[in-house]
Tab-separated table of C-alpha atoms and ligand atoms in Angstrom:
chain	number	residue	atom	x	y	z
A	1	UNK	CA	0.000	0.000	0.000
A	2	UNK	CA	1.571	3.551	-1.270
A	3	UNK	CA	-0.262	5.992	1.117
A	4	UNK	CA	1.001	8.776	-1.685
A	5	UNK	CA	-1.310	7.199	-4.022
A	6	UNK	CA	-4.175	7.178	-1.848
A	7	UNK	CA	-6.870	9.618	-1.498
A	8	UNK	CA	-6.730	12.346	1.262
A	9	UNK	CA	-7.797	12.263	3.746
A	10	UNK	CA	-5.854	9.090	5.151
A	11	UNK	CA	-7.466	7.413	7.917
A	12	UNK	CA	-5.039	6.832	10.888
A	13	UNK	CA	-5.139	3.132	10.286
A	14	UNK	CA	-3.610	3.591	7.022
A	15	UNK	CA	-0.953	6.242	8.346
A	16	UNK	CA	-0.194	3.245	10.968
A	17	UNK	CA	-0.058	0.326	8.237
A	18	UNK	CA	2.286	2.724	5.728
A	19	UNK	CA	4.654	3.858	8.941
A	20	UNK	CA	4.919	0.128	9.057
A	21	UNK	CA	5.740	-0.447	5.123
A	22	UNK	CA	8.012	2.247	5.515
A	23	UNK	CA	10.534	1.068	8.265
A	24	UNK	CA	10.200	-2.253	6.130
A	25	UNK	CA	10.851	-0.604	3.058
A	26	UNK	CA	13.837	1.157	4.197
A	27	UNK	CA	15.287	-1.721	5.780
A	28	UNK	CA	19.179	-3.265	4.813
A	29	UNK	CA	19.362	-6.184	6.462
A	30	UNK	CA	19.286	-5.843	10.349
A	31	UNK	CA	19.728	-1.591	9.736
A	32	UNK	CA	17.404	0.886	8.340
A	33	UNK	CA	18.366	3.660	6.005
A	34	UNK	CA	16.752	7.052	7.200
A	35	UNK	CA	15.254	6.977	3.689
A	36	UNK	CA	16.144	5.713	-0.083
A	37	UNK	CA	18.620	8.591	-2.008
A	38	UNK	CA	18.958	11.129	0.229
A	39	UNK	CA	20.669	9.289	2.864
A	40	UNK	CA	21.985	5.378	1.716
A	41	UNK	CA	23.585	4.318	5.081
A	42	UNK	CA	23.288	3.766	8.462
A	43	UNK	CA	22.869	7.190	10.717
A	44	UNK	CA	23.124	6.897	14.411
A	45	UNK	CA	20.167	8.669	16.001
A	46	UNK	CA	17.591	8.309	12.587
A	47	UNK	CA	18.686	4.328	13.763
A	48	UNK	CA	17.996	4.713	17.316
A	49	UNK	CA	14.718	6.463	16.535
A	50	UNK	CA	13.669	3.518	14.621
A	51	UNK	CA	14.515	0.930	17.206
A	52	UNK	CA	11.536	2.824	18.768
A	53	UNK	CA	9.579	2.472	16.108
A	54	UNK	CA	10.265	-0.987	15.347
A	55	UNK	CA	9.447	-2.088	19.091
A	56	UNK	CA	5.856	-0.911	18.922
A	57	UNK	CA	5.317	-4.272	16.490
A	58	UNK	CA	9.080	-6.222	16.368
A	59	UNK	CA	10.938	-5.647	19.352
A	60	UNK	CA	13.420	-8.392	18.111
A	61	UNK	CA	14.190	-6.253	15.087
A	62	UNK	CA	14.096	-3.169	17.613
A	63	UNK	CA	17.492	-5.149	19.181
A	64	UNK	CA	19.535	-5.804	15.774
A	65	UNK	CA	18.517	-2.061	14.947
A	66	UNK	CA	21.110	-1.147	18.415
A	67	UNK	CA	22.979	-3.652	17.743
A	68	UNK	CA	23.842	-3.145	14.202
A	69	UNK	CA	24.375	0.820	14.904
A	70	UNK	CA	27.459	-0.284	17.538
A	71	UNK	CA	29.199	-2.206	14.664
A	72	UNK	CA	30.751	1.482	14.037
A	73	UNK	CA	32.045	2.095	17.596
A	74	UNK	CA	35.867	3.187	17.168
A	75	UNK	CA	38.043	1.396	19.582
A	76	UNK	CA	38.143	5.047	21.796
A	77	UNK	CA	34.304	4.857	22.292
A	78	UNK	CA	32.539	6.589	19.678
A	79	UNK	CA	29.476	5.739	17.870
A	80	UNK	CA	30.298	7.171	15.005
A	81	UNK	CA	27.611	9.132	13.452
A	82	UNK	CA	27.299	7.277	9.586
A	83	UNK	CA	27.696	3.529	9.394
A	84	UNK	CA	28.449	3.355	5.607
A	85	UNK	CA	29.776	-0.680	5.004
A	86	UNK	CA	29.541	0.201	1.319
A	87	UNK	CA	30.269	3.375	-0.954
A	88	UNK	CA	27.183	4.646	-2.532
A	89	UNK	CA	27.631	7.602	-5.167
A	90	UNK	CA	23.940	8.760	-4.449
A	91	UNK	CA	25.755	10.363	-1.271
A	92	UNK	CA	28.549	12.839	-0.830
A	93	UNK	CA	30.620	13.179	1.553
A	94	UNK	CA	31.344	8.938	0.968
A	95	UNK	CA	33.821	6.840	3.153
A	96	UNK	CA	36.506	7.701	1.034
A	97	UNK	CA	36.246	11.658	1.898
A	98	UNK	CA	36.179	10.520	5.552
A	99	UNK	CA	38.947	8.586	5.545
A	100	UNK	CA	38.328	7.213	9.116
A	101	UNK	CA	40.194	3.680	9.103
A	102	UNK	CA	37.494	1.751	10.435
A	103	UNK	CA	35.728	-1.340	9.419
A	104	UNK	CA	32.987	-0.988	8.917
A	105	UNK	CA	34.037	2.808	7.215
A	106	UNK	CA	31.786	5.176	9.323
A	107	UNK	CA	32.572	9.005	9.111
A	108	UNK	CA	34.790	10.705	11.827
A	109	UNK	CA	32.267	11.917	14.035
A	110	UNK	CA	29.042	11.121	16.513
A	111	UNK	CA	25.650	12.349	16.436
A	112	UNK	CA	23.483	12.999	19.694
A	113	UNK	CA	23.305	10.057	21.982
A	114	UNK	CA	19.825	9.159	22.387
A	115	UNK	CA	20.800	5.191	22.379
A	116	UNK	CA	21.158	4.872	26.089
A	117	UNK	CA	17.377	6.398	26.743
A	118	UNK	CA	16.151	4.127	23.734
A	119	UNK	CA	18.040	0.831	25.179
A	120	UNK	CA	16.143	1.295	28.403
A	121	UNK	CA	12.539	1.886	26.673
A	122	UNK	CA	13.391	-1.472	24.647
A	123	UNK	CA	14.435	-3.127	28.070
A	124	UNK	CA	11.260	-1.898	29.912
A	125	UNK	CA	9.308	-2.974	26.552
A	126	UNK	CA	9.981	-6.526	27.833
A	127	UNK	CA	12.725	-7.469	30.141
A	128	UNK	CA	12.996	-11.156	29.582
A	129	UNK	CA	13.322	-10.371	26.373
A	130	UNK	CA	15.526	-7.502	26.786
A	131	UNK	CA	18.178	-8.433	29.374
A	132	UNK	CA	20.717	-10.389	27.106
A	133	UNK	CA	20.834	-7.625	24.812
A	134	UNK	CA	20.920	-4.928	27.583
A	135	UNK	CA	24.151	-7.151	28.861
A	136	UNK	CA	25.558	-7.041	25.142
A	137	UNK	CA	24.749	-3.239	24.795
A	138	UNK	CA	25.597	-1.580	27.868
A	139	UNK	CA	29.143	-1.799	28.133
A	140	UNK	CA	29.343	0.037	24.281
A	141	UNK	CA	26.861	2.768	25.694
A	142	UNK	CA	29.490	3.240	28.807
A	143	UNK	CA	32.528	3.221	26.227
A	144	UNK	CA	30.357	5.962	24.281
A	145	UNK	CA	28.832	8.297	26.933
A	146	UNK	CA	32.623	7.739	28.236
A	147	UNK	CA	33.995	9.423	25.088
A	148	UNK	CA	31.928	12.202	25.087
A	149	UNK	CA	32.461	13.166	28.878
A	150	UNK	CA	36.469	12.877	27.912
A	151	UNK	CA	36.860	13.910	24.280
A	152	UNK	CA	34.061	16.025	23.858
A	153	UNK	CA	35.134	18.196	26.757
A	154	UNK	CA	37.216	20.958	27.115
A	155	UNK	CA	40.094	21.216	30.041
A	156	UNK	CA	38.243	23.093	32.662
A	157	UNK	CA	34.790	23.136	31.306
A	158	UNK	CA	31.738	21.121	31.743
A	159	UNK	CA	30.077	22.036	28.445
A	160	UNK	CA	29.955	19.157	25.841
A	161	UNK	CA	31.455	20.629	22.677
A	162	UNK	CA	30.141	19.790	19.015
A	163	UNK	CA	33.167	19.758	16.479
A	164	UNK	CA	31.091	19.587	13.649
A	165	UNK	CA	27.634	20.932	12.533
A	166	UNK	CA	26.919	17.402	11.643
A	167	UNK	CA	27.651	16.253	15.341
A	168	UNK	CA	24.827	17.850	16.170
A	169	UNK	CA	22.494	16.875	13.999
A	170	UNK	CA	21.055	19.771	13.285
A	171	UNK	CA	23.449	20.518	10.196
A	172	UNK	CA	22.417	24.446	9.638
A	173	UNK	CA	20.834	25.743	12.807
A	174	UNK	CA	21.764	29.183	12.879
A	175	UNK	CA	23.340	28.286	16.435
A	176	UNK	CA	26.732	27.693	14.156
A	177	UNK	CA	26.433	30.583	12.605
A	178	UNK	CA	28.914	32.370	14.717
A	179	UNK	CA	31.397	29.346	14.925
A	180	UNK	CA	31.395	28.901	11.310
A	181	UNK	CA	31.960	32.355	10.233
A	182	UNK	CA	35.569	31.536	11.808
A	183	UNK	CA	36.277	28.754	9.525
A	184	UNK	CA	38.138	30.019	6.814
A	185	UNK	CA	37.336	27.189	3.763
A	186	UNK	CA	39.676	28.082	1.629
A	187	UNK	CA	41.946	24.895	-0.454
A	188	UNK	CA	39.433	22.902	-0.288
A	189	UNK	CA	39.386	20.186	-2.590
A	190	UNK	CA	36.585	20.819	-5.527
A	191	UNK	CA	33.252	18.815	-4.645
A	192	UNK	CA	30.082	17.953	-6.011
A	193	UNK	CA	27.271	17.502	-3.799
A	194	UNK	CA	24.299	15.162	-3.867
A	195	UNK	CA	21.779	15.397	-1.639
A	196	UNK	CA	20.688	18.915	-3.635
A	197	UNK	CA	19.549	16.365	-6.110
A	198	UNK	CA	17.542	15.052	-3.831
A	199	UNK	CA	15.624	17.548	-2.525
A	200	UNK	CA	15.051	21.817	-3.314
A	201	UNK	CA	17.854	23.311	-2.889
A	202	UNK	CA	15.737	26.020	-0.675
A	203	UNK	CA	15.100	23.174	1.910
A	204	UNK	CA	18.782	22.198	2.114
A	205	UNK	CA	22.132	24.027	3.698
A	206	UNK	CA	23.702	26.649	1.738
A	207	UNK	CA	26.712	25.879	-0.877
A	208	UNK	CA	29.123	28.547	1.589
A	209	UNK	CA	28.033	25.937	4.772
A	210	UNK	CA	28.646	23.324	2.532
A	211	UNK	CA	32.377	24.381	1.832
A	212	UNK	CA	32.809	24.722	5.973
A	213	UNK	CA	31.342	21.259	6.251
A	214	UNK	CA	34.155	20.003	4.125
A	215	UNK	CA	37.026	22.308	5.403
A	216	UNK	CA	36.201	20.891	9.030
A	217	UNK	CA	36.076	16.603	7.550
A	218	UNK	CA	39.605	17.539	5.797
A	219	UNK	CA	40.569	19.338	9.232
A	220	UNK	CA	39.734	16.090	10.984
A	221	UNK	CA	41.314	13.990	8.317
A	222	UNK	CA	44.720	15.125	8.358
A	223	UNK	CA	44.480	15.263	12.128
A	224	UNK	CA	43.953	11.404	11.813
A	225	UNK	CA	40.466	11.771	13.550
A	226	UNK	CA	42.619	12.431	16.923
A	227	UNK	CA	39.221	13.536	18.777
A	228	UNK	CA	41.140	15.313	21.970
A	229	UNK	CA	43.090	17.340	19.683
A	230	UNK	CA	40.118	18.689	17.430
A	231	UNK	CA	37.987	19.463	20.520
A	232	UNK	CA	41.006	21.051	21.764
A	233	UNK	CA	42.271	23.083	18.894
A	234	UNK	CA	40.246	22.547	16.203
A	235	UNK	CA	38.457	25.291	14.171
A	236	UNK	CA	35.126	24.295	15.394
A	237	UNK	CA	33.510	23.697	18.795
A	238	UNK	CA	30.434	24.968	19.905
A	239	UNK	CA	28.265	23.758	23.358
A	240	UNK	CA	25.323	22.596	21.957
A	241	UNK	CA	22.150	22.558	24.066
A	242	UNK	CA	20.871	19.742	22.038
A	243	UNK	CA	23.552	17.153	22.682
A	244	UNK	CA	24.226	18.341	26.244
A	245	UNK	CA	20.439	17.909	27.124
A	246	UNK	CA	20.540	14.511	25.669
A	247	UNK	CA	23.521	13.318	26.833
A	248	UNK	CA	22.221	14.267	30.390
A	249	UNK	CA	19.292	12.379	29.575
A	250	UNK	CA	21.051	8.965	28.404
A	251	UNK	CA	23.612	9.809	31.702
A	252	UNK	CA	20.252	9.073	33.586
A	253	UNK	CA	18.626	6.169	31.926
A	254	UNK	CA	22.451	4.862	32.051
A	255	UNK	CA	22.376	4.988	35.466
A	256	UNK	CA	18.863	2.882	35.894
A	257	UNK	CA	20.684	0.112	33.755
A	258	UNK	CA	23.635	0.076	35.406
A	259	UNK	CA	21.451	-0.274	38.660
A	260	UNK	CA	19.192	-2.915	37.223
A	261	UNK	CA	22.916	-4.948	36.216
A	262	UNK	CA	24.302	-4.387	39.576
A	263	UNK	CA	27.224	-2.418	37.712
A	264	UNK	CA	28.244	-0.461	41.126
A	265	UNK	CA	31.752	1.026	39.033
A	266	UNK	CA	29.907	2.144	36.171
A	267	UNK	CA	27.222	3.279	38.141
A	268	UNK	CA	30.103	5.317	39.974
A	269	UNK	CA	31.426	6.371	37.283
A	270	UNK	CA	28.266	7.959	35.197
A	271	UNK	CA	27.168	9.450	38.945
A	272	UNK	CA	30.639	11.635	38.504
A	273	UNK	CA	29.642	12.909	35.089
A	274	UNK	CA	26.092	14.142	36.320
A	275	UNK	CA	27.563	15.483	39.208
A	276	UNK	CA	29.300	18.527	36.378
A	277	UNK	CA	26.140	18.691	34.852
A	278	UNK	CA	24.893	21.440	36.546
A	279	UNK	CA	27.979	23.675	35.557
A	280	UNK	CA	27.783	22.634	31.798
A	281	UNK	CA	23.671	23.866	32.671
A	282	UNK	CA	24.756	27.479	33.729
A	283	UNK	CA	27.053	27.504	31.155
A	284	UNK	CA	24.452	26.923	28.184
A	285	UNK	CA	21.599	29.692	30.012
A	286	UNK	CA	21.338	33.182	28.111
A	287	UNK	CA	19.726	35.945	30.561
A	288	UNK	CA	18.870	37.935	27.587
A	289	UNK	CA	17.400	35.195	25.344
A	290	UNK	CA	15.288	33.672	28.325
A	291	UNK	CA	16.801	30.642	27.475
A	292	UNK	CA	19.430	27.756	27.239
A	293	UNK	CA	21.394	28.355	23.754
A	294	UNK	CA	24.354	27.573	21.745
A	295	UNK	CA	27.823	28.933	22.797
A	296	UNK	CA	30.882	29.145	20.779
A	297	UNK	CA	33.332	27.531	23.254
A	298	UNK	CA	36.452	29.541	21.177
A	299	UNK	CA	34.539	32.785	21.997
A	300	UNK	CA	32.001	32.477	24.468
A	301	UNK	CA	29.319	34.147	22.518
A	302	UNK	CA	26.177	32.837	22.805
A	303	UNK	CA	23.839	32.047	19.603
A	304	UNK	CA	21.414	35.007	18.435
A	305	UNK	CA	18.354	33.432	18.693
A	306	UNK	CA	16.255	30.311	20.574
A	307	UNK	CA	16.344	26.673	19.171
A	308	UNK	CA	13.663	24.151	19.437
A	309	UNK	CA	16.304	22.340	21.564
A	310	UNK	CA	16.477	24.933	24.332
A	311	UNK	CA	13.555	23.290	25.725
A	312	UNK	CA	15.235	20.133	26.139
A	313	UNK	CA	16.270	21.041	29.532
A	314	UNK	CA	12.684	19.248	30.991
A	315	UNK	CA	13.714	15.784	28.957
A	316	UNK	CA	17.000	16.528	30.679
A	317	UNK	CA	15.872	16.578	34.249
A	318	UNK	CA	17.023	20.178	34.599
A	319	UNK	CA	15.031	22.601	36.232
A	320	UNK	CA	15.830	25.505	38.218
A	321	UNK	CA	12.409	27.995	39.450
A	322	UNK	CA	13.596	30.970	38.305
A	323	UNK	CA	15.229	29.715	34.721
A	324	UNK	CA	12.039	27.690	34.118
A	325	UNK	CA	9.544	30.719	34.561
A	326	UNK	CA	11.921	32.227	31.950
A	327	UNK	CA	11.728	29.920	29.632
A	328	UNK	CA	8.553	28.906	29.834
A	329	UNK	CA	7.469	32.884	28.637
A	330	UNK	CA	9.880	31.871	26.030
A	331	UNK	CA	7.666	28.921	24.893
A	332	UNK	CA	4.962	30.088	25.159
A	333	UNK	CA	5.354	33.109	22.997
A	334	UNK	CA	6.974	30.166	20.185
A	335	UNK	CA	4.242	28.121	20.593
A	336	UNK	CA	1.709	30.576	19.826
A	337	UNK	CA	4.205	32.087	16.599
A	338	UNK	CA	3.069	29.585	14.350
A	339	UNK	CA	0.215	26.812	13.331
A	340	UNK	CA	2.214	24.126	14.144
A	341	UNK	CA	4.523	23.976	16.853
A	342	UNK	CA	7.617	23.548	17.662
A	343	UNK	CA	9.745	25.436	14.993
A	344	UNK	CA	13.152	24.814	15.444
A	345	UNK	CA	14.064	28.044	15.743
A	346	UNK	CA	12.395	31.067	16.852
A	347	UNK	CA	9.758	32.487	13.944
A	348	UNK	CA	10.028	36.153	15.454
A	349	UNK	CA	14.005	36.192	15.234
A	350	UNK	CA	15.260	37.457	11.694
A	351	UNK	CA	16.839	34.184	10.399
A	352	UNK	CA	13.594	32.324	10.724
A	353	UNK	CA	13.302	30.660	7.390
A	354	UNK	CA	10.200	28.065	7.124
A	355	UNK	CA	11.257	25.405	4.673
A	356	UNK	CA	15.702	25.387	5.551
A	357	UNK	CA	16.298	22.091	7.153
A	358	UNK	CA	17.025	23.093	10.862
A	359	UNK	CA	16.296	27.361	10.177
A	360	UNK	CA	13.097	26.600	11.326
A	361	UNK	CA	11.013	23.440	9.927
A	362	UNK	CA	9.623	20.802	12.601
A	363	UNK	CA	11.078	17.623	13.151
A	364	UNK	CA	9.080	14.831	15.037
A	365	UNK	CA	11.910	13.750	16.795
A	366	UNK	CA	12.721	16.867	18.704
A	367	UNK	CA	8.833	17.090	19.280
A	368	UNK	CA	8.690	14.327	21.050
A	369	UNK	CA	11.905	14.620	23.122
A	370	UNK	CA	10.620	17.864	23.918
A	371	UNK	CA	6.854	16.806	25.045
A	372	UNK	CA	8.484	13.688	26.660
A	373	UNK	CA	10.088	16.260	28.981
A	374	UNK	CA	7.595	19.100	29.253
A	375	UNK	CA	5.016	15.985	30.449
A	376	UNK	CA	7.512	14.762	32.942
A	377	UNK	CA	7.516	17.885	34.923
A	378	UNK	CA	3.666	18.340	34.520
A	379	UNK	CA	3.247	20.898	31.446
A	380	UNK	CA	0.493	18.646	29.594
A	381	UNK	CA	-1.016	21.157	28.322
A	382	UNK	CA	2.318	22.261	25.784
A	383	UNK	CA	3.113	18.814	25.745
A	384	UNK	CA	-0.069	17.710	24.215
A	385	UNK	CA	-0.215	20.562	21.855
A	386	UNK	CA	3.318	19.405	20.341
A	387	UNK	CA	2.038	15.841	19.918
A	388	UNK	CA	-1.484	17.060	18.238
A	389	UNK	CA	1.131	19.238	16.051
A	390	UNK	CA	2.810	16.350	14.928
A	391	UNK	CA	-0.008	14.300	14.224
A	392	UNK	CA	-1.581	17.314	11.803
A	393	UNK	CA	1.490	17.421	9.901
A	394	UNK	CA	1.938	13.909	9.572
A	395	UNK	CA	-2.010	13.920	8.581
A	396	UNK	CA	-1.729	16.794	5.923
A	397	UNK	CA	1.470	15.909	4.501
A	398	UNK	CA	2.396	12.405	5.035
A	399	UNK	CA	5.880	10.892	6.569
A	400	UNK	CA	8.139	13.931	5.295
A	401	UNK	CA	11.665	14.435	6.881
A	402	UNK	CA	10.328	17.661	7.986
A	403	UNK	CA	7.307	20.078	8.354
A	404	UNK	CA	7.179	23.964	7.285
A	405	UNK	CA	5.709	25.124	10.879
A	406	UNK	CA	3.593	28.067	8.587
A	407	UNK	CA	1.447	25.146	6.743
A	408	UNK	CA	2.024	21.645	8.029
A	409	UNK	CA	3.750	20.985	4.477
A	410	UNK	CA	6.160	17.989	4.225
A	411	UNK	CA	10.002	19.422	3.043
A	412	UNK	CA	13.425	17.427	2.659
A	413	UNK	CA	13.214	13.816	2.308
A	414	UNK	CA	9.837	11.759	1.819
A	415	UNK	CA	9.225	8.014	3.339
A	416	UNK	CA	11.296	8.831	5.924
A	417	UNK	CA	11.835	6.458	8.549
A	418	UNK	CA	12.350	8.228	11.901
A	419	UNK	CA	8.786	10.215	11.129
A	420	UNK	CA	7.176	7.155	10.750
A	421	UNK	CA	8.817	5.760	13.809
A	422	UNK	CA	7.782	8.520	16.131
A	423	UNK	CA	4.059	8.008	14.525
A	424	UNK	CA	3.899	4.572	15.592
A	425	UNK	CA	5.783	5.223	18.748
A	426	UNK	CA	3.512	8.227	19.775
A	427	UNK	CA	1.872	10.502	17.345
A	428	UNK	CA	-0.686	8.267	15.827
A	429	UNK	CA	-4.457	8.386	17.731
A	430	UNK	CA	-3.836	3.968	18.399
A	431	UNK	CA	-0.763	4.716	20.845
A	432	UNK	CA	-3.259	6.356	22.678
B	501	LIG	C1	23.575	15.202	5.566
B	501	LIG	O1	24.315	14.678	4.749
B	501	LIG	O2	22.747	16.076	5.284
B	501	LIG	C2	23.556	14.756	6.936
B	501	LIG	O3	22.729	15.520	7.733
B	501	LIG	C3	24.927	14.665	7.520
B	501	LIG	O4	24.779	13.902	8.659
């Protein structure tokens, strides 16, 4: 069944049978691909996103899905952010620009961790079920979370850095604005990219963020992907409120594991991490912006404007009265900005752009992070509004890789699999 082909409007059954088709359709093997063309390989949080969306009907497959992902953990920890196993010219930058000397070829850097918070819904899913894997998994998701907390950290800071837009996973958010302005692209070798023939141009990063992109993979490169040094020196690191806030997350959900394995070191050992997690918290907060942003760790400067992911901090477990009433004035006024909530990044600041990728579109996943959070700490009301969001979208425009927050219309990839995930896992009416 092509839900495309079918008549509008789609009945939620149907939207529940194709979100089905699709994580089948986009399977390879025991991964998924986030969706055909646009993106051939294996990306780590698209992946873990699935795993949720795969345990709402297969929570077998849901395992192989985490499994498969930590086939591309480098020998220091990370979980790299593309698995590629195989070169595929429909994508640019390939394994070959990477260069990262691993088998399976992955690319050089990670992506936010959301595997640790996923392992434990999968686990709680079914725990007969779910402890041999959780036994296989959890010492990768220590070496991991590990890595960040050392590599990702500058000496005497708290704040996890991002070394590369991509790290972050939200490739052109105007939080890198500032940091990439400093990186000169110059030499770069001559490139052609792909994904533009993919998908309008207008919905993608520019061709100048492009050429930073590939200055900072050559950077890493001829460092020979030495992850201390590029935090350390490199010509890129930013604090980014979105990995930060999920790390803390996975920190905590680490922590249950550990308890439920009777792991007393690691349990030790991620209880020291959270305990600097309040510093790397006051370090992310902007006063003036009423909210927790990106900060250029080079400069100090704080991002311009609010990201979707400032309101992470409830996911997090982060609250603090006086921030919160802040911030939730911030939200509120976002929320009411536009039809359908939550842009990722503030419609009222001037480099709001609807349809560019992470300049201001919605994306499911950070909608439900979010509303996961605000619900925790008893905000139903915005929390329900984000998932009634979601579902119109997904309802107007079908399983798009992201939403223009003016009109509900789809943008970027189509078929794609982490929007049908979250629909199964919690926008559709049935999860109800
Ligand atoms: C891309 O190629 O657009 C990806 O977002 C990089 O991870």
């Amino acid at each position: 069944m092509k839900t495309q082909n079918l008549e509008k409007p789609w009945t939620d059954v149907e939207l529940d049978q194709r979100a089905i088709a699709i994580l089948r359709e986009n399977e390879w093997g025991d991964y998924t691909l986030p969706t055909w063309g646009l993106y051939p390989y294996q990306w780590n949080w698209d992946s873990m996103f699935v795993a949720l969306g795969f345990s709402e009907f297969d929570l077998d497959r849901a395992w192989r899905e985490v499994e498969t992902l930590f086939q591309g953990q480098w020998n220091n920890g990370m979980a790299a952010h593309i698995v590629f196993r195989r070169d595929d010219p429909s994508y640019f930058p390939g394994p070959k620009i990477w260069n990262s000397g691993q088998n399976p070829p992955t690319s050089g850097c990670s992506q936010p961790p959301v595997a640790a918070t996923i392992v434990r819904d999968l686990y709680e899913a079914d725990s007969e079920v779910g402890l041999p894997w959780l036994k296989m998994i959890f010492p990768k998701l220590m070496a991991w979370h590990r890595w960040f907390h050392t590599m990702r950290v500058i000496s005497g800071g708290s704040a996890i850095a991002v070394t590369h837009p991509w790290e972050s996973g939200r490739d052109n958010s105007p939080d890198w604005d500032l940091a990439l302005s400093n990186v000169d692209p110059s030499g770069i070798a001559p490139y052609e990219r792909r994904d533009i023939e993919h998908v309008d141009p207008a919905m993608r990063p520019t061709n100048e963020e492009y050429d930073r992109y590939l200055k900072l993979v050559e950077y890493g490169r001829e460092s020979g992907w030495d992850h201390a040094h590029i935090t350390r020196e490199g010509p890129f690191a930013v604090a980014d409120p979105g990995v930060s806030f999920i790390l803390m997350r996975s920190d905590k959900d680490l922590l249950e594991l550990a308890k439920i394995l009777n792991a007393e070191d690691s349990a030790k050992e991620i209880k020291s991490w959270l305990y600097h997690a309040e510093e790397a918290t006051d370090y992310l907060w902007s006063e003036e912006l009423g909210a927790y942003a990106a900060r250029d760790l080079r400069t100090d400067e704080h991002a311009s404007g609010v990201s979707s992911v400032a309101f992470l901090s409830y996911y997090a477990g982060v609250s603090t009265p006086r921030r919160d009433a802040k911030l939730q004035a911030t939200l509120r006024r976002i929320l009411k900005a536009t039809r359908f909530s939550l842009p990722s990044f503030d419609p009222e600041h001037p480099k709001f752009d609807a349809r560019r990728y992470w300049r201001g579109p919605v994306w499911a996943i950070v909608n439900y992070m979010v509303a996961r959070g605000l619900s925790e700490y008893g905000f139903e009301r915005e929390a329900r509004k984000l998932q009634v969001d979601t579902r119109a979208a997904i309802r107007e425009s079908g399983f798009y890789e992201y939403f223009n927050p003016i009109n509900g219309r789809g943008a970027g990839g189509n078929q794609f699999a982490w929007t049908a995930a979250i629909w199964l896992a919690w926008a559709s009416p049935t999860t109800e």
